[in-house]
Coordinates of C-alpha atoms in Angstrom, one line a residue:
M1 CA 85.1 33.8 -68.8
S2 CA 83.0 30.7 -68.9
I3 CA 83.4 30.2 -65.1
K4 CA 81.9 33.6 -64.4
I5 CA 79.0 32.9 -66.7
L6 CA 78.4 29.6 -65.0
S7 CA 78.5 31.1 -61.5
A8 CA 76.0 33.8 -62.6
R9 CA 73.6 31.3 -63.9
S10 CA 73.9 29.1 -60.8
F11 CA 73.2 32.1 -58.6
V12 CA 70.1 33.0 -60.7
I13 CA 68.8 29.4 -60.4
F14 CA 69.4 29.4 -56.6
L15 CA 67.5 32.7 -56.2
S16 CA 64.6 31.4 -58.4
A17 CA 64.4 28.2 -56.2
L18 CA 64.6 30.2 -53.0
F19 CA 61.8 32.5 -54.2
F20 CA 59.7 29.5 -55.2
L21 CA 60.1 27.9 -51.8
L22 CA 59.3 31.2 -50.0
L23 CA 56.2 31.5 -52.1
I24 CA 55.0 28.0 -51.3
A25 CA 55.7 28.6 -47.5
G26 CA 53.7 31.9 -47.6
F27 CA 50.8 30.2 -49.3
F28 CA 50.7 27.6 -46.5
V29 CA 50.9 30.2 -43.8
F30 CA 48.1 32.2 -45.3
F31 CA 45.9 29.1 -45.7
S32 CA 46.5 28.1 -42.1
S33 CA 45.4 31.5 -40.8
C34 CA 42.2 31.4 -42.8
Q35 CA 41.4 28.0 -41.4
Q36 CA 41.8 29.3 -37.8
Q37 CA 39.5 32.2 -38.4
S38 CA 36.7 30.2 -39.8
S39 CA 34.4 28.5 -37.3
P40 CA 35.0 24.8 -36.9
P41 CA 32.2 22.5 -37.9
V42 CA 29.8 21.4 -35.0
A43 CA 30.4 17.8 -34.2
K44 CA 27.3 15.6 -33.6
K45 CA 26.9 14.9 -29.8
E46 CA 26.5 11.3 -28.8
P47 CA 24.2 10.5 -25.9
P48 CA 26.2 10.0 -22.7
A49 CA 26.9 6.4 -21.9
A50 CA 24.9 4.9 -19.0
A51 CA 26.8 4.9 -15.7
E52 CA 28.1 1.6 -14.8
P53 CA 26.7 0.1 -11.6
P54 CA 28.9 0.4 -8.6
K55 CA 31.5 -2.3 -8.5
Q56 CA 31.3 -4.2 -5.2
Q57 CA 34.5 -4.6 -3.3
P58 CA 35.1 -6.2 0.1
G59 CA 33.8 -3.7 2.6
G60 CA 32.5 -1.2 0.0
H61 CA 32.4 -0.2 -3.7
F62 CA 33.5 2.5 -6.1
H63 CA 31.0 4.7 -7.9
A64 CA 31.2 5.6 -11.6
D65 CA 32.8 9.0 -10.7
G66 CA 35.6 7.2 -8.8
T67 CA 34.3 7.9 -5.3
W68 CA 34.4 5.2 -2.6
H69 CA 31.4 4.1 -0.6
E70 CA 31.6 1.8 2.4
G71 CA 29.3 -1.1 2.5
P72 CA 26.5 -2.1 0.0
H73 CA 23.6 0.2 -0.9
A74 CA 20.4 -0.4 1.0
P75 CA 17.6 -1.6 -1.3
Q76 CA 15.2 1.2 -2.1
P77 CA 11.5 0.4 -1.1
Q78 CA 9.1 0.4 -4.0
V79 CA 6.6 3.3 -3.7
K80 CA 3.0 2.2 -4.3
N81 CA 0.6 4.8 -5.6
T82 CA -2.5 4.1 -3.4
P83 CA -5.6 6.0 -4.1
E84 CA -6.6 8.5 -1.4
T85 CA -9.8 7.9 0.5
P86 CA -12.3 10.5 -0.5
P87 CA -13.6 12.6 2.3
E88 CA -16.8 11.7 3.9
D89 CA -19.8 13.6 2.7
L90 CA -21.3 15.3 5.8
T91 CA -23.5 17.7 4.0
P92 CA -26.7 18.2 6.1
I93 CA -29.8 16.5 4.6
P94 CA -33.0 18.6 5.0
W95 CA -35.7 17.0 7.1
A96 CA -38.2 16.6 4.3
E97 CA -35.7 14.7 2.2
A98 CA -34.4 12.6 5.1
K99 CA -38.0 11.7 6.1
Q100 CA -38.8 10.6 2.5
R101 CA -35.7 8.4 2.5
L102 CA -36.8 6.8 5.8
L103 CA -40.2 6.0 4.5
E104 CA -38.7 4.4 1.4
R105 CA -36.4 2.3 3.6
K106 CA -39.3 1.2 5.7
A107 CA -41.3 0.1 2.7
A108 CA -38.4 -1.8 1.2
A109 CA -37.7 -3.5 4.5
A110 CA -41.3 -4.6 4.8
E111 CA -40.9 -6.6 1.5
K112 CA -37.9 -8.6 2.8
T113 CA -38.3 -12.2 3.9
P114 CA -38.4 -12.2 7.8
V115 CA -35.2 -13.5 9.3
P116 CA -35.6 -15.6 12.5
P117 CA -33.6 -14.0 15.3
A118 CA -30.5 -15.9 16.4
A119 CA -30.5 -17.5 19.8
T120 CA -27.5 -15.7 21.1
W121 CA -26.3 -12.1 21.4
E122 CA -23.2 -12.8 19.2
G123 CA -25.4 -14.5 16.5
R124 CA -27.8 -11.6 16.4
K125 CA -24.9 -9.1 16.1
Q126 CA -23.8 -11.0 13.0
Q127 CA -27.3 -10.9 11.5
V128 CA -27.8 -7.1 11.9
A129 CA -24.2 -6.5 10.7
L130 CA -25.3 -8.0 7.4
D131 CA -28.7 -6.3 7.3
P132 CA -29.2 -3.1 9.4
D133 CA -33.0 -3.4 8.7
L134 CA -33.3 -6.2 11.2
I135 CA -35.0 -5.2 14.4
W136 CA -33.4 -5.9 17.7
Q137 CA -35.9 -7.6 20.0
P138 CA -36.0 -5.3 22.9
F139 CA -38.0 -7.4 25.4
Q140 CA -38.6 -11.0 26.2
H141 CA -40.9 -12.4 23.5
K142 CA -43.9 -14.5 24.4
S143 CA -42.5 -17.2 22.2
G144 CA -39.6 -17.5 24.6
L145 CA -37.0 -16.0 22.3
P146 CA -34.4 -14.1 24.2
A147 CA -34.1 -10.3 24.1
F148 CA -31.2 -9.0 22.1
I149 CA -30.5 -5.5 23.6
V150 CA -28.0 -6.0 26.4
P151 CA -25.4 -8.7 26.3
P152 CA -24.5 -10.5 29.5
I153 CA -22.9 -8.0 31.9
V154 CA -19.9 -9.1 33.7
S155 CA -17.4 -7.3 36.0
I156 CA -14.4 -5.9 34.3
D157 CA -12.4 -7.1 37.4
D158 CA -13.4 -10.7 36.7
V159 CA -12.7 -11.0 32.9
G160 CA -10.3 -8.1 32.2
P161 CA -10.6 -5.3 29.7
S162 CA -10.1 -7.5 26.7
K163 CA -13.4 -9.4 27.2
Y164 CA -15.5 -6.8 29.0
Y165 CA -18.4 -5.4 27.0
P166 CA -17.8 -1.6 26.8
L167 CA -20.9 0.7 27.0
G168 CA -20.2 2.2 23.7
N169 CA -20.2 5.8 24.6
L170 CA -17.5 8.4 24.9
Y171 CA -18.7 9.2 28.4
D172 CA -18.0 5.6 29.5
Y173 CA -14.2 6.0 29.4
D174 CA -12.6 8.0 32.2
L175 CA -9.9 10.0 30.5
T176 CA -9.6 12.4 33.4
Y177 CA -6.4 12.7 35.3
E178 CA -5.4 10.5 38.3
V179 CA -2.8 12.3 40.4
D180 CA -0.9 10.3 43.0
I181 CA -0.5 12.8 45.9
P182 CA 1.7 12.0 48.9
K183 CA 0.2 12.1 52.4
N184 CA 0.2 15.4 54.2
T185 CA 3.0 16.0 56.6
E186 CA 2.3 16.7 60.3
S187 CA 3.2 20.4 59.7
Q188 CA 0.7 20.6 56.8
D189 CA -2.1 19.1 58.9
K190 CA -1.5 21.5 61.8
R191 CA -1.6 24.5 59.5
I192 CA -4.7 23.3 57.8
E193 CA -6.4 22.7 61.2
A194 CA -5.5 26.3 62.2
V195 CA -7.1 27.7 59.0
L196 CA -10.3 25.6 59.5
W197 CA -10.6 27.0 63.1
E198 CA -10.8 30.4 61.5
A199 CA -13.7 29.2 59.4
E200 CA -15.7 28.2 62.4
E201 CA -16.8 31.8 63.0
P202 CA -19.7 33.1 60.9
T203 CA -18.3 34.8 57.9
S204 CA -19.1 35.9 54.4
E205 CA -18.8 33.7 51.2
D206 CA -15.8 35.7 50.1
E207 CA -14.0 35.2 53.4
L208 CA -14.7 31.5 53.3
L209 CA -13.3 31.3 49.7
R210 CA -10.2 33.1 51.0
L211 CA -9.8 30.6 53.7
R212 CA -10.3 27.7 51.3
R213 CA -7.6 29.1 49.1
K214 CA -5.2 29.0 52.1
V215 CA -6.1 25.4 52.7
V216 CA -5.5 24.5 49.1
A217 CA -2.2 26.3 49.0
I218 CA -1.1 24.1 51.9
E219 CA -2.4 20.9 50.4
V220 CA -0.6 21.4 47.1
E221 CA 2.8 22.4 48.5
G222 CA 5.6 20.9 46.5
L223 CA 3.5 20.3 43.4
D224 CA 3.9 22.1 40.1
T225 CA 0.9 24.3 39.1
L226 CA -0.5 21.9 36.5
T227 CA -0.4 18.9 38.8
A228 CA -2.0 21.0 41.5
A229 CA -4.9 22.0 39.3
K230 CA -5.5 18.3 38.5
Y231 CA -5.4 17.4 42.2
I232 CA -7.8 20.2 43.2
K233 CA -10.3 19.2 40.5
S234 CA -10.3 15.5 41.1
G235 CA -9.1 14.9 44.7
L236 CA -10.0 17.8 47.0
G237 CA -13.6 18.5 46.2
E238 CA -12.8 22.3 46.4
P239 CA -14.9 24.9 44.6
N240 CA -14.3 24.9 40.8
K241 CA -13.3 28.5 41.0
I242 CA -10.1 27.6 42.8
A243 CA -9.3 24.8 40.4
V244 CA -9.8 27.2 37.5
E245 CA -7.4 29.7 39.1
Y246 CA -4.7 27.1 39.3
A247 CA -5.4 25.9 35.7
E248 CA -5.2 29.4 34.4
R249 CA -1.9 29.9 36.1
A250 CA -0.6 26.6 34.6
V251 CA -1.6 27.8 31.1
H252 CA 0.2 31.1 31.7
E253 CA 3.4 29.3 32.9
N254 CA 3.4 26.6 30.1
P255 CA 0.7 26.9 27.4
S256 CA 0.7 23.2 26.3
A257 CA -2.1 21.1 24.9
E258 CA -2.4 19.3 28.2
A259 CA -2.6 22.6 30.2
Y260 CA -5.4 23.9 28.0
H261 CA -7.3 20.6 28.4
V262 CA -7.0 20.7 32.2
L263 CA -8.3 24.3 32.0
A264 CA -11.3 23.2 30.0
W265 CA -11.9 20.3 32.5
T266 CA -12.0 22.8 35.4
Q267 CA -14.2 25.2 33.5
Y268 CA -16.7 22.7 32.1
D269 CA -19.2 23.0 35.1
V270 CA -19.1 26.8 35.4
N271 CA -18.5 28.1 31.8
K272 CA -19.0 25.8 28.9
E273 CA -18.2 28.4 26.3
A274 CA -14.8 29.1 28.0
A275 CA -14.3 25.3 28.2
E276 CA -15.0 24.9 24.4
T277 CA -12.5 27.7 23.6
A278 CA -9.8 26.0 25.7
L279 CA -10.5 22.6 24.2
R280 CA -10.2 24.0 20.7
R281 CA -6.9 25.6 21.6
S282 CA -5.7 22.2 23.0
V283 CA -6.7 20.4 19.8
S284 CA -5.0 23.0 17.6
M285 CA -1.8 22.6 19.5
D286 CA -1.9 18.8 19.4
P287 CA -4.4 17.3 16.9
N288 CA -3.8 13.8 18.3
Y289 CA -4.5 14.7 21.9
T290 CA -7.1 12.0 22.7
R291 CA -8.5 13.6 25.9
A292 CA -9.2 16.9 24.2
L293 CA -10.6 15.3 21.1
R294 CA -13.0 13.2 23.2
D295 CA -14.1 16.1 25.4
L296 CA -14.5 18.5 22.6
S297 CA -16.7 16.1 20.6
I298 CA -18.9 15.6 23.7
L299 CA -19.3 19.3 24.1
I300 CA -20.2 20.2 20.5
Y301 CA -21.9 17.1 19.0
R302 CA -25.4 18.7 19.3
S303 CA -24.4 22.1 17.8
H304 CA -21.6 21.1 15.5
P305 CA -22.3 17.4 14.5
A306 CA -20.1 17.3 11.4
E307 CA -17.1 18.6 13.3
A308 CA -17.8 16.3 16.2
I309 CA -17.8 13.3 13.9
G310 CA -14.2 14.0 12.8
Y311 CA -13.1 14.4 16.5
I312 CA -14.9 11.2 17.5
Q313 CA -13.4 9.1 14.7
R314 CA -9.9 10.4 15.4
A315 CA -10.2 9.8 19.1
A316 CA -11.4 6.2 18.5
A317 CA -8.5 5.6 16.1
L318 CA -6.0 6.8 18.7
D319 CA -7.4 5.1 21.9
R320 CA -8.6 1.5 21.7
R321 CA -10.8 2.0 24.7
I322 CA -13.1 4.2 22.6
P323 CA -15.3 2.1 20.3
E324 CA -15.3 2.9 16.6
N325 CA -19.1 2.8 16.8
N326 CA -20.6 4.7 19.7
Y327 CA -23.8 6.5 20.7
L328 CA -22.5 10.0 20.2
L329 CA -21.3 9.2 16.6
G330 CA -24.7 7.9 15.7
H331 CA -26.4 10.9 17.3
S332 CA -24.2 13.2 15.3
Y333 CA -25.2 11.5 12.1
E334 CA -28.8 11.9 13.0
R335 CA -28.3 15.6 13.7
L336 CA -27.2 15.9 10.1
G337 CA -30.1 13.9 8.7
H338 CA -27.8 11.0 7.7
Y339 CA -30.0 8.3 9.2
E340 CA -28.6 5.5 7.1
K341 CA -25.2 6.0 8.6
A342 CA -26.6 6.5 12.1
L343 CA -28.5 3.2 11.9
Q344 CA -25.3 1.4 10.8
V345 CA -23.4 2.9 13.7
Y346 CA -26.0 2.0 16.3
Q347 CA -26.3 -1.6 14.9
A348 CA -22.5 -2.0 15.1
M349 CA -22.2 -0.7 18.7
P350 CA -20.5 -3.2 21.0
F351 CA -23.3 -2.6 23.6
I352 CA -26.9 -1.8 22.7
S353 CA -28.6 -0.2 25.7
S354 CA -32.4 0.2 26.2
G355 CA -34.5 2.1 28.7
F356 CA -32.0 4.8 29.5
G357 CA -33.9 7.7 28.1
S358 CA -32.0 9.6 25.4
W359 CA -29.1 7.1 25.8
G360 CA -31.1 4.2 24.6
A361 CA -29.5 3.1 21.3
A362 CA -32.2 0.4 20.9
E363 CA -35.0 3.0 20.9
N364 CA -33.1 5.0 18.3
I365 CA -32.6 1.9 16.1
M366 CA -36.3 1.1 16.2
A367 CA -37.4 4.7 15.6
I368 CA -35.2 5.0 12.5
Q369 CA -36.5 1.7 11.2
A370 CA -40.1 2.9 11.8
G371 CA -39.5 6.1 9.9
V372 CA -40.0 8.3 13.0
P373 CA -36.5 9.1 14.3
R374 CA -36.3 10.5 17.8
I375 CA -33.5 13.0 16.9
K376 CA -34.3 15.5 14.2
P377 CA -31.7 17.2 11.9
L378 CA -30.0 20.4 13.1
G379 CA -32.2 23.4 12.5
T380 CA -35.5 21.5 12.2
D381 CA -38.4 23.2 13.9

C-alpha cells in the first residue's frame, strides 16, 4: 500500500517538474521570436580607414584592394593655376576721342627732358623701346648726328637669315609655293610645239585660251591637280583663269586647307572677294595654317582691322620669319583709332623704313607723335 502511494507521488512530482521545464522553454522560444521581429538597433558607422599606400615589391607593388601593378607609379605633375590673359580690347575709338588723346600725348611729350640720340641704330632702338615718344631722326642732321631710320642693309646671302634685318612687313616673306617640276620629255616638247604652231594663225581670244589649255595639260602631265595648280600659277606664267580652273578642281578632289589657300592665291588678282572667301574657308579648316593667316590678314586689314590683328599675331607666333611687330599690325591699330598701340608697334619694328609712300613706318611714327596721324580710324569721313 505504501509503495503504491510513493509511486503516485513520484509520478506527480515528475509531471510537475516536466511541466515547469516546458513552461520555461516556451517562454524562451517566445522571447526569442519577439527579438527577431523587432528592428535591430542601428550601429554607428565609423569613417573608412585611409587606404594604405601601395607596398613596393621588386618589379611592382600591390594595391590596397589586392591587385598587382608592375613597376612604380609615375610621379603626377603638379597643376599650377595660372591666370588667363585677358583678351585684348580692340573696341574702335572714335576719331574725336582718338585725336584728343594724341594732342594730350603731344603736350606731355613736349614737357619731357630731351634725350640725346644714341650714336648707333641699336642704341637708338633701345632708347625708343623705353620711350615711344622719342622721335627717330629721319635724315642726316646738320650737327653730324646719324639718321636712325634704316639700319645697315646687308645681303641675306652674306650673313644668313639669323643676322639679316627683315623688312618688317607681311609682304616681305615669300610664303608662296615652290614646286620642283621635272624637265619636259622630248615627246612633251614636240606636242607643245605642234599646239603652238596652231596658235600662229590669227584666231579669237577664246580659241587662244583653248590652245593654252592644251599646252598646260601637256606641261603638267604626271602631276596631281593641286601641284599642277601651284606650278601653273608660279612657274608657267599662264593666264590666271587656267590656274583657277586647276585650283577649283583640286578643291573638289580634296577640300583641304592647303587646297583652299591655293585657290585663293590663284583668285587674288582676278576676284578678291572670291579669294577672301577661300582664305576664310582655309583658316576655318586649319586655324594654324600660316600661309592662309598671313594672306587673309593682308587682304582684310583695311576693312576688318580687329580681325586682321588676330590673324597677324597668330601668324607671327607660328612662323619666326614674320616679325611680331610689323607695318600691317601698326596700320590695323591705327584703323581702330588705337594710336598708342600703333606707335609702340612701329617703334619696335626690326626695320624702320622711310620715303616709301604709305609703307614709310618712320612717317607714321612722326605723324602720330605730332598729333596728325596719316591713317584715320575706320569709318572716319
